[in-house]
């Protein structure tokens, strides 16, 4: 067996800071804020690898940098420094943060899918489900209306939404359904990387179970690699092969998911696991 | 021929709050022959599960080595192996069975077993057939196959756990007190199944409380006390 396959995603030394930074930042941080210049280091030298077909869980408290990492990858935020390579973009040789706006749009629409915690960020609430999905296909160069409708119906059905409802706007849907429309949209162009940011947060238990089950099926059916942010350790336990733990913009621990949960090493991870209800 | 050699394995847990080091096992040495069955007995808290969890790498060993003759990578030290190597070994070679059920929500008993094969890359049709065979082999009544297993009895859960682990035909099986909550009749059934697996050449390490249960099953039994094997 060979484990020398290229990672689908490789992030190196990602840093996101709000403020100019100063020479004292290195040893003057209080949590992630410099006492001297007040710069906030939302992400501080973060490196991550995600391998084909893998689910990598990211846990940490609010403000630890989880969502900032996701938004940087999806070009919603411009990182201060660092590099990110996608296996399917120029053979993983060029950092996606060095390219221009048009190229970024192409990467975003062809190679990635994103599901936000808040569906308002990922969907046009007043457009139909079909239009939402078509928007992603058109952005990637698709032009055939028939094929778009067919694809929308196929994806909505896979996400257990009746295709007959594809002309309805997500505004009329429940939270769980909106998340499933987001998943359909994210999968529209068969991305190799799926970014899931707190997708089950705020959903009731039975709906949460449905979304988890669908994510597992997506992984099996589409072979997509998934970066999964959640503060719910049960969700991470169910889905993630490996997990990283973030605190104050840094990765403080990484390992096999069951090892992180059963034998946590870092003080914060121990606190987190011991707080499990 | 050996399939596993554990040398000077130790594990302690460092707690940060309150600051405390808890020694769970120390200087554990043993080897397992291909197709062999080692039993570990001892009082609760003796460190038995720690040994198994270090082998499965749910726990990070503090010291020592766990050399395993894998089909995928040759001899490999499980104590230091890369996470992705461990994931691959769990997927294709090493099974872990406990009395507890760990099933995805909205997953029926049969789907649970089938998913283990799909994860290995097997096609849908073959996975469907083999999962049915395995559930029959472990005598889980057919009327339970399409039911969510949260309501299963202890014996049914164990049979499902065994089917889920065994469908992948692991070379090394770790059994963590699988019979803990079973009645005598079900225990006998489990023993019969383990004997059949042993007959097929699966190497196993099992933790049991019941010495009678281990008779005729284990080639060697280690008695553990306060984190060490008693000689």
mmCIF file with all atom_site columns, C-alpha atoms in Angstrom, chain A residues 98-274:
data_model
loop_
_atom_site.group_PDB
_atom_site.id
_atom_site.type_symbol
_atom_site.label_atom_id
_atom_site.label_alt_id
_atom_site.label_comp_id
_atom_site.label_asym_id
_atom_site.label_entity_id
_atom_site.label_seq_id
_atom_site.pdbx_PDB_ins_code
_atom_site.Cartn_x
_atom_site.Cartn_y
_atom_site.Cartn_z
_atom_site.occupancy
_atom_site.B_iso_or_equiv
_atom_site.pdbx_formal_charge
_atom_site.auth_seq_id
_atom_site.auth_comp_id
_atom_site.auth_asym_id
_atom_site.auth_atom_id
_atom_site.pdbx_PDB_model_num
ATOM 1   C CA . UNK A 1 98  ? -1.098  34.309 -5.448  1.00 0.00 ? 98  UNK A CA 1
ATOM 2   C CA . UNK A 1 99  ? -3.528  34.356 -8.390  1.00 0.00 ? 99  UNK A CA 1
ATOM 3   C CA . UNK A 1 100 ? -5.858  37.077 -9.681  1.00 0.00 ? 100 UNK A CA 1
ATOM 4   C CA . UNK A 1 101 ? -9.591  37.538 -9.143  1.00 0.00 ? 101 UNK A CA 1
ATOM 5   C CA . UNK A 1 102 ? -10.765 35.740 -12.308 1.00 0.00 ? 102 UNK A CA 1
ATOM 6   C CA . UNK A 1 103 ? -8.607  32.702 -11.569 1.00 0.00 ? 103 UNK A CA 1
ATOM 7   C CA . UNK A 1 104 ? -9.849  32.678 -7.976  1.00 0.00 ? 104 UNK A CA 1
ATOM 8   C CA . UNK A 1 105 ? -13.455 32.626 -9.171  1.00 0.00 ? 105 UNK A CA 1
ATOM 9   C CA . UNK A 1 106 ? -12.652 29.696 -11.394 1.00 0.00 ? 106 UNK A CA 1
ATOM 10  C CA . UNK A 1 107 ? -10.951 27.775 -8.542  1.00 0.00 ? 107 UNK A CA 1
ATOM 11  C CA . UNK A 1 108 ? -13.816 28.528 -6.186  1.00 0.00 ? 108 UNK A CA 1
ATOM 12  C CA . UNK A 1 109 ? -16.492 27.412 -8.614  1.00 0.00 ? 109 UNK A CA 1
ATOM 13  C CA . UNK A 1 110 ? -14.778 24.404 -10.149 1.00 0.00 ? 110 UNK A CA 1
ATOM 14  C CA . UNK A 1 111 ? -12.780 22.864 -7.348  1.00 0.00 ? 111 UNK A CA 1
ATOM 15  C CA . UNK A 1 112 ? -14.470 23.842 -4.083  1.00 0.00 ? 112 UNK A CA 1
ATOM 16  C CA . UNK A 1 113 ? -17.827 23.802 -2.397  1.00 0.00 ? 113 UNK A CA 1
ATOM 17  C CA . UNK A 1 114 ? -18.689 25.666 0.781   1.00 0.00 ? 114 UNK A CA 1
ATOM 18  C CA . UNK A 1 115 ? -21.524 25.282 3.270   1.00 0.00 ? 115 UNK A CA 1
ATOM 19  C CA . UNK A 1 116 ? -21.835 28.073 5.809   1.00 0.00 ? 116 UNK A CA 1
ATOM 20  C CA . UNK A 1 117 ? -23.362 27.844 9.256   1.00 0.00 ? 117 UNK A CA 1
ATOM 21  C CA . UNK A 1 118 ? -25.698 30.646 8.235   1.00 0.00 ? 118 UNK A CA 1
ATOM 22  C CA . UNK A 1 119 ? -27.501 29.681 4.999   1.00 0.00 ? 119 UNK A CA 1
ATOM 23  C CA . UNK A 1 120 ? -27.993 33.376 4.181   1.00 0.00 ? 120 UNK A CA 1
ATOM 24  C CA . UNK A 1 121 ? -24.272 33.532 3.363   1.00 0.00 ? 121 UNK A CA 1
ATOM 25  C CA . UNK A 1 122 ? -24.405 30.576 0.990   1.00 0.00 ? 122 UNK A CA 1
ATOM 26  C CA . UNK A 1 123 ? -27.775 30.946 -0.712  1.00 0.00 ? 123 UNK A CA 1
ATOM 27  C CA . UNK A 1 124 ? -29.788 33.588 -2.457  1.00 0.00 ? 124 UNK A CA 1
ATOM 28  C CA . UNK A 1 125 ? -32.856 33.237 -0.337  1.00 0.00 ? 125 UNK A CA 1
ATOM 29  C CA . UNK A 1 126 ? -35.327 34.720 -2.815  1.00 0.00 ? 126 UNK A CA 1
ATOM 30  C CA . UNK A 1 127 ? -34.104 32.756 -5.832  1.00 0.00 ? 127 UNK A CA 1
ATOM 31  C CA . UNK A 1 128 ? -35.354 29.227 -6.474  1.00 0.00 ? 128 UNK A CA 1
ATOM 32  C CA . UNK A 1 129 ? -33.309 26.213 -5.349  1.00 0.00 ? 129 UNK A CA 1
ATOM 33  C CA . UNK A 1 130 ? -32.685 25.382 -9.009  1.00 0.00 ? 130 UNK A CA 1
ATOM 34  C CA . UNK A 1 131 ? -31.383 28.920 -9.660  1.00 0.00 ? 131 UNK A CA 1
ATOM 35  C CA . UNK A 1 132 ? -29.095 28.698 -6.654  1.00 0.00 ? 132 UNK A CA 1
ATOM 36  C CA . UNK A 1 133 ? -27.569 25.488 -7.987  1.00 0.00 ? 133 UNK A CA 1
ATOM 37  C CA . UNK A 1 134 ? -27.497 26.804 -11.565 1.00 0.00 ? 134 UNK A CA 1
ATOM 38  C CA . UNK A 1 135 ? -25.641 29.910 -10.403 1.00 0.00 ? 135 UNK A CA 1
ATOM 39  C CA . UNK A 1 136 ? -22.712 27.738 -9.313  1.00 0.00 ? 136 UNK A CA 1
ATOM 40  C CA . UNK A 1 137 ? -22.786 25.751 -12.568 1.00 0.00 ? 137 UNK A CA 1
ATOM 41  C CA . UNK A 1 138 ? -22.932 28.902 -14.709 1.00 0.00 ? 138 UNK A CA 1
ATOM 42  C CA . UNK A 1 139 ? -20.041 30.417 -12.734 1.00 0.00 ? 139 UNK A CA 1
ATOM 43  C CA . UNK A 1 140 ? -18.006 27.357 -13.685 1.00 0.00 ? 140 UNK A CA 1
ATOM 44  C CA . UNK A 1 141 ? -18.839 27.775 -17.378 1.00 0.00 ? 141 UNK A CA 1
ATOM 45  C CA . UNK A 1 142 ? -21.988 25.648 -17.761 1.00 0.00 ? 142 UNK A CA 1
ATOM 46  C CA . UNK A 1 143 ? -24.520 26.988 -20.277 1.00 0.00 ? 143 UNK A CA 1
ATOM 47  C CA . UNK A 1 144 ? -27.053 24.235 -21.003 1.00 0.00 ? 144 UNK A CA 1
ATOM 48  C CA . UNK A 1 145 ? -30.320 25.018 -19.202 1.00 0.00 ? 145 UNK A CA 1
ATOM 49  C CA . UNK A 1 146 ? -31.517 21.439 -19.602 1.00 0.00 ? 146 UNK A CA 1
ATOM 50  C CA . UNK A 1 147 ? -28.389 19.985 -18.057 1.00 0.00 ? 147 UNK A CA 1
ATOM 51  C CA . UNK A 1 148 ? -28.544 22.472 -15.190 1.00 0.00 ? 148 UNK A CA 1
ATOM 52  C CA . UNK A 1 149 ? -32.137 21.540 -14.388 1.00 0.00 ? 149 UNK A CA 1
ATOM 53  C CA . UNK A 1 150 ? -31.258 17.863 -14.569 1.00 0.00 ? 150 UNK A CA 1
ATOM 54  C CA . UNK A 1 151 ? -28.261 18.337 -12.276 1.00 0.00 ? 151 UNK A CA 1
ATOM 55  C CA . UNK A 1 152 ? -30.289 20.404 -9.798  1.00 0.00 ? 152 UNK A CA 1
ATOM 56  C CA . UNK A 1 153 ? -32.969 17.706 -9.644  1.00 0.00 ? 153 UNK A CA 1
ATOM 57  C CA . UNK A 1 154 ? -30.355 14.968 -9.182  1.00 0.00 ? 154 UNK A CA 1
ATOM 58  C CA . UNK A 1 155 ? -28.560 16.809 -6.367  1.00 0.00 ? 155 UNK A CA 1
ATOM 59  C CA . UNK A 1 156 ? -31.716 17.868 -4.547  1.00 0.00 ? 156 UNK A CA 1
ATOM 60  C CA . UNK A 1 157 ? -32.981 14.304 -4.681  1.00 0.00 ? 157 UNK A CA 1
ATOM 61  C CA . UNK A 1 158 ? -29.650 13.018 -3.315  1.00 0.00 ? 158 UNK A CA 1
ATOM 62  C CA . UNK A 1 159 ? -30.067 15.504 -0.458  1.00 0.00 ? 159 UNK A CA 1
ATOM 63  C CA . UNK A 1 160 ? -33.595 14.203 0.114   1.00 0.00 ? 160 UNK A CA 1
ATOM 64  C CA . UNK A 1 161 ? -35.447 17.267 -1.172  1.00 0.00 ? 161 UNK A CA 1
ATOM 65  C CA . UNK A 1 162 ? -38.216 16.508 -3.621  1.00 0.00 ? 162 UNK A CA 1
ATOM 66  C CA . UNK A 1 163 ? -37.176 17.727 -7.090  1.00 0.00 ? 163 UNK A CA 1
ATOM 67  C CA . UNK A 1 164 ? -40.732 19.025 -7.440  1.00 0.00 ? 164 UNK A CA 1
ATOM 68  C CA . UNK A 1 165 ? -39.765 21.719 -4.921  1.00 0.00 ? 165 UNK A CA 1
ATOM 69  C CA . UNK A 1 166 ? -36.793 23.003 -6.879  1.00 0.00 ? 166 UNK A CA 1
ATOM 70  C CA . UNK A 1 167 ? -38.692 26.024 -8.138  1.00 0.00 ? 167 UNK A CA 1
ATOM 71  C CA . UNK A 1 168 ? -39.331 27.179 -4.571  1.00 0.00 ? 168 UNK A CA 1
ATOM 72  C CA . UNK A 1 169 ? -37.109 29.720 -2.830  1.00 0.00 ? 169 UNK A CA 1
ATOM 73  C CA . UNK A 1 170 ? -35.057 28.552 0.170   1.00 0.00 ? 170 UNK A CA 1
ATOM 74  C CA . UNK A 1 171 ? -36.562 31.363 2.224   1.00 0.00 ? 171 UNK A CA 1
ATOM 75  C CA . UNK A 1 172 ? -39.653 29.168 2.621   1.00 0.00 ? 172 UNK A CA 1
ATOM 76  C CA . UNK A 1 173 ? -37.644 26.153 3.804   1.00 0.00 ? 173 UNK A CA 1
ATOM 77  C CA . UNK A 1 174 ? -36.713 25.010 7.304   1.00 0.00 ? 174 UNK A CA 1
ATOM 78  C CA . UNK A 1 175 ? -33.121 25.414 8.568   1.00 0.00 ? 175 UNK A CA 1
ATOM 79  C CA . UNK A 1 176 ? -32.307 21.768 7.883   1.00 0.00 ? 176 UNK A CA 1
ATOM 80  C CA . UNK A 1 177 ? -33.649 21.990 4.339   1.00 0.00 ? 177 UNK A CA 1
ATOM 81  C CA . UNK A 1 178 ? -31.697 25.184 3.691   1.00 0.00 ? 178 UNK A CA 1
ATOM 82  C CA . UNK A 1 179 ? -28.518 23.392 4.757   1.00 0.00 ? 179 UNK A CA 1
ATOM 83  C CA . UNK A 1 180 ? -29.335 20.570 2.346   1.00 0.00 ? 180 UNK A CA 1
ATOM 84  C CA . UNK A 1 181 ? -29.874 23.069 -0.488  1.00 0.00 ? 181 UNK A CA 1
ATOM 85  C CA . UNK A 1 182 ? -26.477 24.552 0.405   1.00 0.00 ? 182 UNK A CA 1
ATOM 86  C CA . UNK A 1 183 ? -24.961 21.063 0.222   1.00 0.00 ? 183 UNK A CA 1
ATOM 87  C CA . UNK A 1 184 ? -26.563 20.539 -3.209  1.00 0.00 ? 184 UNK A CA 1
ATOM 88  C CA . UNK A 1 185 ? -25.160 23.850 -4.419  1.00 0.00 ? 185 UNK A CA 1
ATOM 89  C CA . UNK A 1 186 ? -21.717 23.079 -2.998  1.00 0.00 ? 186 UNK A CA 1
ATOM 90  C CA . UNK A 1 187 ? -21.644 19.764 -4.881  1.00 0.00 ? 187 UNK A CA 1
ATOM 91  C CA . UNK A 1 188 ? -22.920 21.202 -8.174  1.00 0.00 ? 188 UNK A CA 1
ATOM 92  C CA . UNK A 1 189 ? -19.576 21.013 -9.999  1.00 0.00 ? 189 UNK A CA 1
ATOM 93  C CA . UNK A 1 190 ? -18.193 17.835 -8.383  1.00 0.00 ? 190 UNK A CA 1
ATOM 94  C CA . UNK A 1 191 ? -15.598 19.650 -6.257  1.00 0.00 ? 191 UNK A CA 1
ATOM 95  C CA . UNK A 1 192 ? -12.612 17.792 -4.853  1.00 0.00 ? 192 UNK A CA 1
ATOM 96  C CA . UNK A 1 193 ? -12.753 19.899 -1.682  1.00 0.00 ? 193 UNK A CA 1
ATOM 97  C CA . UNK A 1 194 ? -15.804 20.537 0.459   1.00 0.00 ? 194 UNK A CA 1
ATOM 98  C CA . UNK A 1 195 ? -15.675 23.121 3.252   1.00 0.00 ? 195 UNK A CA 1
ATOM 99  C CA . UNK A 1 196 ? -18.331 22.593 5.922   1.00 0.00 ? 196 UNK A CA 1
ATOM 100 C CA . UNK A 1 197 ? -18.538 25.321 8.551   1.00 0.00 ? 197 UNK A CA 1
ATOM 101 C CA . UNK A 1 198 ? -20.732 24.345 11.519  1.00 0.00 ? 198 UNK A CA 1
ATOM 102 C CA . UNK A 1 199 ? -23.333 22.835 9.210   1.00 0.00 ? 199 UNK A CA 1
ATOM 103 C CA . UNK A 1 200 ? -25.348 21.146 11.957  1.00 0.00 ? 200 UNK A CA 1
ATOM 104 C CA . UNK A 1 201 ? -25.239 23.952 14.511  1.00 0.00 ? 201 UNK A CA 1
ATOM 105 C CA . UNK A 1 202 ? -28.681 25.139 15.505  1.00 0.00 ? 202 UNK A CA 1
ATOM 106 C CA . UNK A 1 203 ? -30.519 22.204 13.953  1.00 0.00 ? 203 UNK A CA 1
ATOM 107 C CA . UNK A 1 204 ? -32.676 19.955 16.082  1.00 0.00 ? 204 UNK A CA 1
ATOM 108 C CA . UNK A 1 205 ? -31.404 16.443 16.756  1.00 0.00 ? 205 UNK A CA 1
ATOM 109 C CA . UNK A 1 206 ? -33.366 14.536 14.128  1.00 0.00 ? 206 UNK A CA 1
ATOM 110 C CA . UNK A 1 207 ? -32.505 17.054 11.407  1.00 0.00 ? 207 UNK A CA 1
ATOM 111 C CA . UNK A 1 208 ? -28.895 17.046 12.567  1.00 0.00 ? 208 UNK A CA 1
ATOM 112 C CA . UNK A 1 209 ? -28.839 13.242 12.196  1.00 0.00 ? 209 UNK A CA 1
ATOM 113 C CA . UNK A 1 210 ? -30.192 13.546 8.656   1.00 0.00 ? 210 UNK A CA 1
ATOM 114 C CA . UNK A 1 211 ? -27.512 16.084 7.665   1.00 0.00 ? 211 UNK A CA 1
ATOM 115 C CA . UNK A 1 212 ? -24.754 13.933 9.236   1.00 0.00 ? 212 UNK A CA 1
ATOM 116 C CA . UNK A 1 213 ? -26.007 10.895 7.378   1.00 0.00 ? 213 UNK A CA 1
ATOM 117 C CA . UNK A 1 214 ? -26.038 12.857 4.124   1.00 0.00 ? 214 UNK A CA 1
ATOM 118 C CA . UNK A 1 215 ? -22.483 14.090 4.658   1.00 0.00 ? 215 UNK A CA 1
ATOM 119 C CA . UNK A 1 216 ? -21.354 10.489 5.181   1.00 0.00 ? 216 UNK A CA 1
ATOM 120 C CA . UNK A 1 217 ? -23.130 9.485  1.977   1.00 0.00 ? 217 UNK A CA 1
ATOM 121 C CA . UNK A 1 218 ? -21.596 12.425 0.093   1.00 0.00 ? 218 UNK A CA 1
ATOM 122 C CA . UNK A 1 219 ? -18.148 11.275 1.159   1.00 0.00 ? 219 UNK A CA 1
ATOM 123 C CA . UNK A 1 220 ? -18.825 7.717  0.000   1.00 0.00 ? 220 UNK A CA 1
ATOM 124 C CA . UNK A 1 221 ? -20.627 8.605  -3.233  1.00 0.00 ? 221 UNK A CA 1
ATOM 125 C CA . UNK A 1 222 ? -18.635 11.577 -4.507  1.00 0.00 ? 222 UNK A CA 1
ATOM 126 C CA . UNK A 1 223 ? -15.221 10.711 -3.013  1.00 0.00 ? 223 UNK A CA 1
ATOM 127 C CA . UNK A 1 224 ? -14.831 14.333 -1.965  1.00 0.00 ? 224 UNK A CA 1
ATOM 128 C CA . UNK A 1 225 ? -12.360 15.418 0.735   1.00 0.00 ? 225 UNK A CA 1
ATOM 129 C CA . UNK A 1 226 ? -13.960 17.391 3.539   1.00 0.00 ? 226 UNK A CA 1
ATOM 130 C CA . UNK A 1 227 ? -12.751 20.046 5.945   1.00 0.00 ? 227 UNK A CA 1
ATOM 131 C CA . UNK A 1 228 ? -15.319 19.987 8.747   1.00 0.00 ? 228 UNK A CA 1
ATOM 132 C CA . UNK A 1 229 ? -15.501 22.741 11.338  1.00 0.00 ? 229 UNK A CA 1
ATOM 133 C CA . UNK A 1 230 ? -17.667 22.014 14.343  1.00 0.00 ? 230 UNK A CA 1
ATOM 134 C CA . UNK A 1 231 ? -17.701 22.739 18.024  1.00 0.00 ? 231 UNK A CA 1
ATOM 135 C CA . UNK A 1 232 ? -19.834 19.636 18.522  1.00 0.00 ? 232 UNK A CA 1
ATOM 136 C CA . UNK A 1 233 ? -17.467 16.800 19.427  1.00 0.00 ? 233 UNK A CA 1
ATOM 137 C CA . UNK A 1 234 ? -20.157 14.191 18.724  1.00 0.00 ? 234 UNK A CA 1
ATOM 138 C CA . UNK A 1 235 ? -20.293 15.383 15.116  1.00 0.00 ? 235 UNK A CA 1
ATOM 139 C CA . UNK A 1 236 ? -16.517 15.240 14.870  1.00 0.00 ? 236 UNK A CA 1
ATOM 140 C CA . UNK A 1 237 ? -16.445 11.739 16.394  1.00 0.00 ? 237 UNK A CA 1
ATOM 141 C CA . UNK A 1 238 ? -18.985 10.501 13.857  1.00 0.00 ? 238 UNK A CA 1
ATOM 142 C CA . UNK A 1 239 ? -17.401 11.935 10.734  1.00 0.00 ? 239 UNK A CA 1
ATOM 143 C CA . UNK A 1 240 ? -13.755 12.930 11.068  1.00 0.00 ? 240 UNK A CA 1
ATOM 144 C CA . UNK A 1 241 ? -10.828 10.581 10.392  1.00 0.00 ? 241 UNK A CA 1
ATOM 145 C CA . UNK A 1 242 ? -8.349  13.030 11.879  1.00 0.00 ? 242 UNK A CA 1
ATOM 146 C CA . UNK A 1 243 ? -8.895  16.141 13.953  1.00 0.00 ? 243 UNK A CA 1
ATOM 147 C CA . UNK A 1 244 ? -7.026  19.327 14.711  1.00 0.00 ? 244 UNK A CA 1
ATOM 148 C CA . UNK A 1 245 ? -7.694  21.455 17.772  1.00 0.00 ? 245 UNK A CA 1
ATOM 149 C CA . UNK A 1 246 ? -7.369  25.231 17.538  1.00 0.00 ? 246 UNK A CA 1
ATOM 150 C CA . UNK A 1 247 ? -6.928  27.820 20.250  1.00 0.00 ? 247 UNK A CA 1
ATOM 151 C CA . UNK A 1 248 ? -6.231  31.540 19.883  1.00 0.00 ? 248 UNK A CA 1
ATOM 152 C CA . UNK A 1 249 ? -5.475  31.228 16.172  1.00 0.00 ? 249 UNK A CA 1
ATOM 153 C CA . UNK A 1 250 ? -3.014  28.348 16.538  1.00 0.00 ? 250 UNK A CA 1
ATOM 154 C CA . UNK A 1 251 ? -3.192  24.598 16.106  1.00 0.00 ? 251 UNK A CA 1
ATOM 155 C CA . UNK A 1 252 ? -2.426  23.197 19.527  1.00 0.00 ? 252 UNK A CA 1
ATOM 156 C CA . UNK A 1 253 ? -3.051  19.505 18.901  1.00 0.00 ? 253 UNK A CA 1
ATOM 157 C CA . UNK A 1 254 ? -3.656  17.145 16.018  1.00 0.00 ? 254 UNK A CA 1
ATOM 158 C CA . UNK A 1 255 ? -4.222  13.407 15.792  1.00 0.00 ? 255 UNK A CA 1
ATOM 159 C CA . UNK A 1 256 ? -6.598  10.557 15.064  1.00 0.00 ? 256 UNK A CA 1
ATOM 160 C CA . UNK A 1 257 ? -10.086 11.626 16.096  1.00 0.00 ? 257 UNK A CA 1
ATOM 161 C CA . UNK A 1 258 ? -10.591 8.872  18.680  1.00 0.00 ? 258 UNK A CA 1
ATOM 162 C CA . UNK A 1 259 ? -7.136  9.547  20.117  1.00 0.00 ? 259 UNK A CA 1
ATOM 163 C CA . UNK A 1 260 ? -7.878  13.274 20.458  1.00 0.00 ? 260 UNK A CA 1
ATOM 164 C CA . UNK A 1 261 ? -11.137 12.454 22.252  1.00 0.00 ? 261 UNK A CA 1
ATOM 165 C CA . UNK A 1 262 ? -9.906  9.574  24.428  1.00 0.00 ? 262 UNK A CA 1
ATOM 166 C CA . UNK A 1 263 ? -6.332  10.606 25.141  1.00 0.00 ? 263 UNK A CA 1
ATOM 167 C CA . UNK A 1 264 ? -6.113  14.400 24.710  1.00 0.00 ? 264 UNK A CA 1
ATOM 168 C CA . UNK A 1 265 ? -2.652  15.790 25.406  1.00 0.00 ? 265 UNK A CA 1
ATOM 169 C CA . UNK A 1 266 ? -3.036  19.571 25.549  1.00 0.00 ? 266 UNK A CA 1
ATOM 170 C CA . UNK A 1 267 ? -4.574  21.283 28.567  1.00 0.00 ? 267 UNK A CA 1
ATOM 171 C CA . UNK A 1 268 ? -7.249  22.991 26.467  1.00 0.00 ? 268 UNK A CA 1
ATOM 172 C CA . UNK A 1 269 ? -8.179  19.766 24.650  1.00 0.00 ? 269 UNK A CA 1
ATOM 173 C CA . UNK A 1 270 ? -8.511  17.996 27.997  1.00 0.00 ? 270 UNK A CA 1
ATOM 174 C CA . UNK A 1 271 ? -10.818 20.786 29.206  1.00 0.00 ? 271 UNK A CA 1
ATOM 175 C CA . UNK A 1 272 ? -12.839 20.543 26.009  1.00 0.00 ? 272 UNK A CA 1
ATOM 176 C CA . UNK A 1 273 ? -13.246 16.760 26.241  1.00 0.00 ? 273 UNK A CA 1
ATOM 177 C CA . UNK A 1 274 ? -14.025 16.887 29.963  1.00 0.00 ? 274 UNK A CA 1
#
